[in-house]
Structure formats: structure tokens, C-alpha cells
Amino acid sequence: MLLIHCPFCGPRSEIEFSYGGPAAPPRPDDPAQLSDADWVDWLTVPENRIGPVPERWCHSKGCGAWLTIVRDTRTHEILEVRHGA
Amino acid sequence: MAYQIRISPPQRHTLFDLRGTPQALAARLQGIVPNLPTQPCSLVRHGQGTLMWLGPLRWCLMAPPEAEAALEAALMQGPADHDAAITLISDTQAFFRISGRDAAVAMSIACPLDLHPTAFGVDHVALTDAFGVRALVLREGDDWILGLEPSYAAYVEAQLRQIV
């Protein structure tokens, strides 16, 4: 069970949060300029590295804020929590 | 050993959902609540009203049922505001009052919050989970107020009575 430090509410149980997937890199400014392979890569291929990974979580049963969390996939240690993207 | 807990029947309160910037809401609440809460997950009381700060841009005003008409008239007057939205949501929440010597034990079984007085003192309020349902928890003296969507009230009451 993760204990996530919501910037507004303080430390809260993972039960109160909904996982929103990996935090994708910023959307390309002009997708029309990308190759099909690059567009598919940005759209559908998340990073799956071992170690610190940025993820989106929504405090859905708490304050409702969307958070970006950097979680170490080896230890589940949460290294950073911030509001928004 | 049985726990000593009293659970009130579910009650309806006047409830307004307030969203927007603190400046815009403070202007709309003039004459009703003098100040917004200054700490997250805290509240201020004024007259019959209790104003709770529940999210970065979200507040909730609670009052007795008989105050609904007067509050609605006061809050809804004037033109719509881009920076503040106020919605009457009294019918969306049912409230239990949980009291008795072991009320805190029952609440700590119901929800995942740290309810130790140093972490969740009197007049602390939070949105959380209670038996899998989104719930509002408020500590009022030695009593606890548990608010949730009315269609879950019978289920949550049954879960609470199982603790007893």
C-alpha cells in the first residue's frame, strides 16, 4: 500500500487515489510534422524503465486534484509529488 | 467486548458546493461567512453555517435544513461569475453522526485516515473513502460526522452496525 503525500491534503492512503497511467512527455507541437512511427511511439508506447518513473494519479476520493508522482518501480518509494502535469 | 458507539439515522443538511478562486468566493460570501478557512481540510463556523475547505479550489458550505431557502437566496443573487460557481447539493449527501466512547475506533475501521488527535483534531474535515464509498469526514468535538451519497447510506449504516 502506498502512502501518497497529496500537496493539499497531506499523507493519504493509496485507496483514495486512482492511477492515471504513465506521465507522457509533452504532446508534439505539430503532429503533422512527425513520421507515423514517431507519432505512434508518442501516442501508445509508454516508458517502462526500471527505477524512477513519472506517473499521473488523481486524488479521486479526496480533493480531486491530478498529481504527478515520481515512483521508483524497484522499491515503490515516492520521490516527488507535484500538482498537475 | 462490544464497542460503545451510537449511530444517528441519516440526516439531510443544507449543502452548497463552492468552486472558484478564493477572492471571487470571498466576495460572494460577504455577509454570510466573514473569512474563508486558512488551512487545507479545516473549517470556519459563522452563525448557522460551516464553511469547509476541501480542495485547492473547492469549498463546501453546510447549514441546518431550515436555513436552505435563506442561504440560497443570499448566495444565488446577482449575475453569474466566471471565477466562482455555487451549486445547491443538499440532496446529494446523507450525514451520520457517530458518537460514543468508541466512535473514533469505528471511524478508523471505516476510513483509511490517520484519526489520531494530533493528525486529525477537532474541526478537521476531509474527503476520503468509507467502506469503499467517497465520504466526507468531520470531527466535531468527540463526535464524528460522516457524509456520503444517499444511495449508499443503508450499506454504510449496515457496515457501521456490524462494528458495534
CSV table of N, CA and C in Angstrom, one decimal, chain B residues 91-151:
chain,number,residue,atom,x,y,z
B,91,ASP,N,-29.3,17.5,-1.7
B,91,ASP,CA,-29.9,16.2,-1.9
B,91,ASP,C,-28.8,15.1,-2.2
B,92,THR,N,-27.5,15.5,-2.3
B,92,THR,CA,-26.5,14.6,-2.8
B,92,THR,C,-25.8,14.0,-1.6
B,93,GLN,N,-26.1,14.4,-0.4
B,93,GLN,CA,-25.3,13.8,0.7
B,93,GLN,C,-26.2,13.5,1.9
B,94,ALA,N,-26.0,12.4,2.5
B,94,ALA,CA,-26.7,12.0,3.8
B,94,ALA,C,-25.6,12.0,4.9
B,95,PHE,N,-26.0,12.4,6.0
B,95,PHE,CA,-25.0,12.6,7.1
B,95,PHE,C,-25.3,11.7,8.3
B,96,PHE,N,-24.4,10.9,8.7
B,96,PHE,CA,-24.5,10.2,10.0
B,96,PHE,C,-23.7,10.9,11.1
B,97,ARG,N,-24.2,10.9,12.3
B,97,ARG,CA,-23.4,11.4,13.4
B,97,ARG,C,-23.1,10.2,14.3
B,98,ILE,N,-21.8,10.0,14.4
B,98,ILE,CA,-21.3,8.8,15.2
B,98,ILE,C,-20.7,9.3,16.5
B,99,SER,N,-21.2,8.8,17.6
B,99,SER,CA,-20.8,9.3,18.9
B,99,SER,C,-20.6,8.1,19.8
B,100,GLY,N,-20.2,8.4,21.0
B,100,GLY,CA,-20.0,7.3,22.0
B,100,GLY,C,-18.5,7.2,22.3
B,101,ARG,N,-18.2,6.4,23.3
B,101,ARG,CA,-16.8,6.2,23.7
B,101,ARG,C,-15.9,5.7,22.6
B,102,ASP,N,-16.4,4.8,21.8
B,102,ASP,CA,-15.5,4.2,20.8
B,102,ASP,C,-15.8,4.7,19.4
B,103,ALA,N,-16.3,5.9,19.3
B,103,ALA,CA,-16.6,6.5,17.9
B,103,ALA,C,-15.4,6.5,17.1
B,104,ALA,N,-14.3,6.9,17.7
B,104,ALA,CA,-13.1,7.1,16.9
B,104,ALA,C,-12.6,5.7,16.4
B,105,VAL,N,-12.8,4.7,17.1
B,105,VAL,CA,-12.4,3.3,16.7
B,105,VAL,C,-13.3,2.9,15.5
B,106,ALA,N,-14.6,3.2,15.6
B,106,ALA,CA,-15.5,2.9,14.4
B,106,ALA,C,-15.0,3.7,13.2
B,107,MET,N,-14.7,4.9,13.4
B,107,MET,CA,-14.2,5.7,12.2
B,107,MET,C,-12.9,5.2,11.6
B,108,SER,N,-12.0,4.8,12.5
B,108,SER,CA,-10.8,4.3,11.9
B,108,SER,C,-10.9,2.9,11.2
B,109,ILE,N,-12.0,2.2,11.6
B,109,ILE,CA,-12.3,1.0,10.8
B,109,ILE,C,-12.9,1.4,9.4
B,110,ALA,N,-13.8,2.4,9.5
B,110,ALA,CA,-14.5,2.8,8.3
B,110,ALA,C,-13.6,3.5,7.2
B,111,CYS,N,-12.6,4.2,7.6
B,111,CYS,CA,-11.9,5.0,6.6
B,111,CYS,C,-10.3,4.9,6.9
B,112,PRO,N,-9.5,5.2,5.8
B,112,PRO,CA,-8.1,5.0,5.9
B,112,PRO,C,-7.3,6.2,6.5
B,113,LEU,N,-8.0,7.2,7.0
B,113,LEU,CA,-7.4,8.4,7.5
B,113,LEU,C,-6.6,8.1,8.9
B,114,ASP,N,-5.6,8.8,9.1
B,114,ASP,CA,-4.9,8.8,10.4
B,114,ASP,C,-5.8,9.7,11.3
B,115,LEU,N,-6.5,9.2,12.2
B,115,LEU,CA,-7.5,9.9,13.0
B,115,LEU,C,-7.0,10.3,14.4
B,116,HIS,N,-5.7,10.1,14.7
B,116,HIS,CA,-5.1,10.5,15.9
B,116,HIS,C,-5.3,12.0,16.1
B,117,PRO,N,-5.7,12.4,17.4
B,117,PRO,CA,-5.9,13.9,17.6
B,117,PRO,C,-4.8,14.8,17.1
B,118,THR,N,-3.6,14.3,17.0
B,118,THR,CA,-2.5,15.1,16.6
B,118,THR,C,-2.5,15.3,15.0
B,119,ALA,N,-3.2,14.4,14.4
B,119,ALA,CA,-3.2,14.4,12.9
B,119,ALA,C,-4.6,14.9,12.4
B,120,PHE,N,-5.6,14.6,13.2
B,120,PHE,CA,-7.0,14.9,12.8
B,120,PHE,C,-7.7,15.4,14.0
B,121,GLY,N,-7.5,16.7,14.3
B,121,GLY,CA,-8.1,17.3,15.5
B,121,GLY,C,-9.5,17.7,15.3
B,122,VAL,N,-10.0,18.3,16.4
B,122,VAL,CA,-11.4,18.9,16.4
B,122,VAL,C,-11.5,19.9,15.2
B,123,ASP,N,-12.7,19.8,14.5
B,123,ASP,CA,-12.9,20.7,13.4
B,123,ASP,C,-12.0,20.5,12.2
B,124,HIS,N,-11.4,19.3,12.2
B,124,HIS,CA,-10.7,18.9,11.0
B,124,HIS,C,-11.7,18.2,10.0
B,125,VAL,N,-11.6,18.4,8.7
B,125,VAL,CA,-12.5,17.8,7.8
B,125,VAL,C,-11.8,17.3,6.6
B,126,ALA,N,-12.3,16.2,6.0
B,126,ALA,CA,-11.6,15.7,4.8
B,126,ALA,C,-12.5,14.9,4.0
B,127,LEU,N,-12.3,14.9,2.7
B,127,LEU,CA,-12.9,13.9,1.8
B,127,LEU,C,-12.1,12.7,1.7
B,128,THR,N,-12.7,11.5,1.8
B,128,THR,CA,-11.9,10.3,1.9
B,128,THR,C,-12.8,9.1,1.4
B,129,ASP,N,-12.4,8.0,1.8
B,129,ASP,CA,-13.1,6.7,1.5
B,129,ASP,C,-13.7,6.1,2.8
B,130,ALA,N,-15.0,5.7,2.7
B,130,ALA,CA,-15.5,5.0,3.9
B,130,ALA,C,-16.2,3.7,3.4
B,131,PHE,N,-15.6,2.6,3.7
B,131,PHE,CA,-16.1,1.3,3.2
B,131,PHE,C,-16.3,1.3,1.7
B,132,GLY,N,-15.3,1.9,1.0
B,132,GLY,CA,-15.3,1.9,-0.4
B,132,GLY,C,-16.1,3.0,-1.1
B,133,VAL,N,-16.7,3.9,-0.3
B,133,VAL,CA,-17.6,4.9,-0.8
B,133,VAL,C,-16.9,6.3,-0.6
B,134,ARG,N,-17.0,7.2,-1.5
B,134,ARG,CA,-16.4,8.5,-1.3
B,134,ARG,C,-17.2,9.2,-0.1
B,135,ALA,N,-16.5,9.7,0.8
B,135,ALA,CA,-17.2,10.2,2.0
B,135,ALA,C,-16.5,11.5,2.6
B,136,LEU,N,-17.3,12.3,3.3
B,136,LEU,CA,-16.8,13.5,4.0
B,136,LEU,C,-16.8,13.1,5.4
B,137,VAL,N,-15.6,13.3,6.1
B,137,VAL,CA,-15.5,13.1,7.5
B,137,VAL,C,-15.1,14.4,8.2
B,138,LEU,N,-15.9,14.6,9.3
B,138,LEU,CA,-15.7,15.9,10.0
B,138,LEU,C,-15.7,15.5,11.5
B,139,ARG,N,-14.7,16.0,12.2
B,139,ARG,CA,-14.6,15.8,13.7
B,139,ARG,C,-15.2,16.9,14.4
B,140,GLU,N,-16.3,16.7,15.2
B,140,GLU,CA,-17.0,17.8,15.9
B,140,GLU,C,-17.0,17.4,17.4
B,141,GLY,N,-16.0,18.0,18.1
B,141,GLY,CA,-15.9,17.6,19.5
B,141,GLY,C,-15.5,16.1,19.6
B,142,ASP,N,-16.2,15.4,20.4
B,142,ASP,CA,-16.0,13.9,20.5
B,142,ASP,C,-16.8,13.1,19.4
B,143,ASP,N,-17.6,13.8,18.7
B,143,ASP,CA,-18.5,13.2,17.7
B,143,ASP,C,-17.8,13.2,16.3
B,144,TRP,N,-18.3,12.4,15.4
B,144,TRP,CA,-17.9,12.4,14.1
B,144,TRP,C,-19.0,12.5,13.1
B,145,ILE,N,-18.9,13.3,12.1
B,145,ILE,CA,-19.9,13.4,11.1
B,145,ILE,C,-19.4,12.7,9.8
B,146,LEU,N,-20.2,11.8,9.3
B,146,LEU,CA,-19.9,11.1,8.1
B,146,LEU,C,-20.9,11.4,7.0
B,147,GLY,N,-20.5,12.0,5.9
B,147,GLY,CA,-21.4,12.3,4.9
B,147,GLY,C,-21.1,11.5,3.6
B,148,LEU,N,-22.1,11.0,3.0
B,148,LEU,CA,-21.9,10.2,1.8
B,148,LEU,C,-23.1,10.3,0.9
B,149,GLU,N,-23.0,9.7,-0.3
B,149,GLU,CA,-24.1,9.8,-1.3
B,149,GLU,C,-25.2,9.0,-0.7
B,150,PRO,N,-26.5,9.5,-0.8
B,150,PRO,CA,-27.6,8.9,0.0
B,150,PRO,C,-27.9,7.4,-0.4
B,151,SER,N,-27.6,7.1,-1.7
B,151,SER,CA,-28.0,5.7,-2.1
B,151,SER,C,-27.0,4.7,-1.4
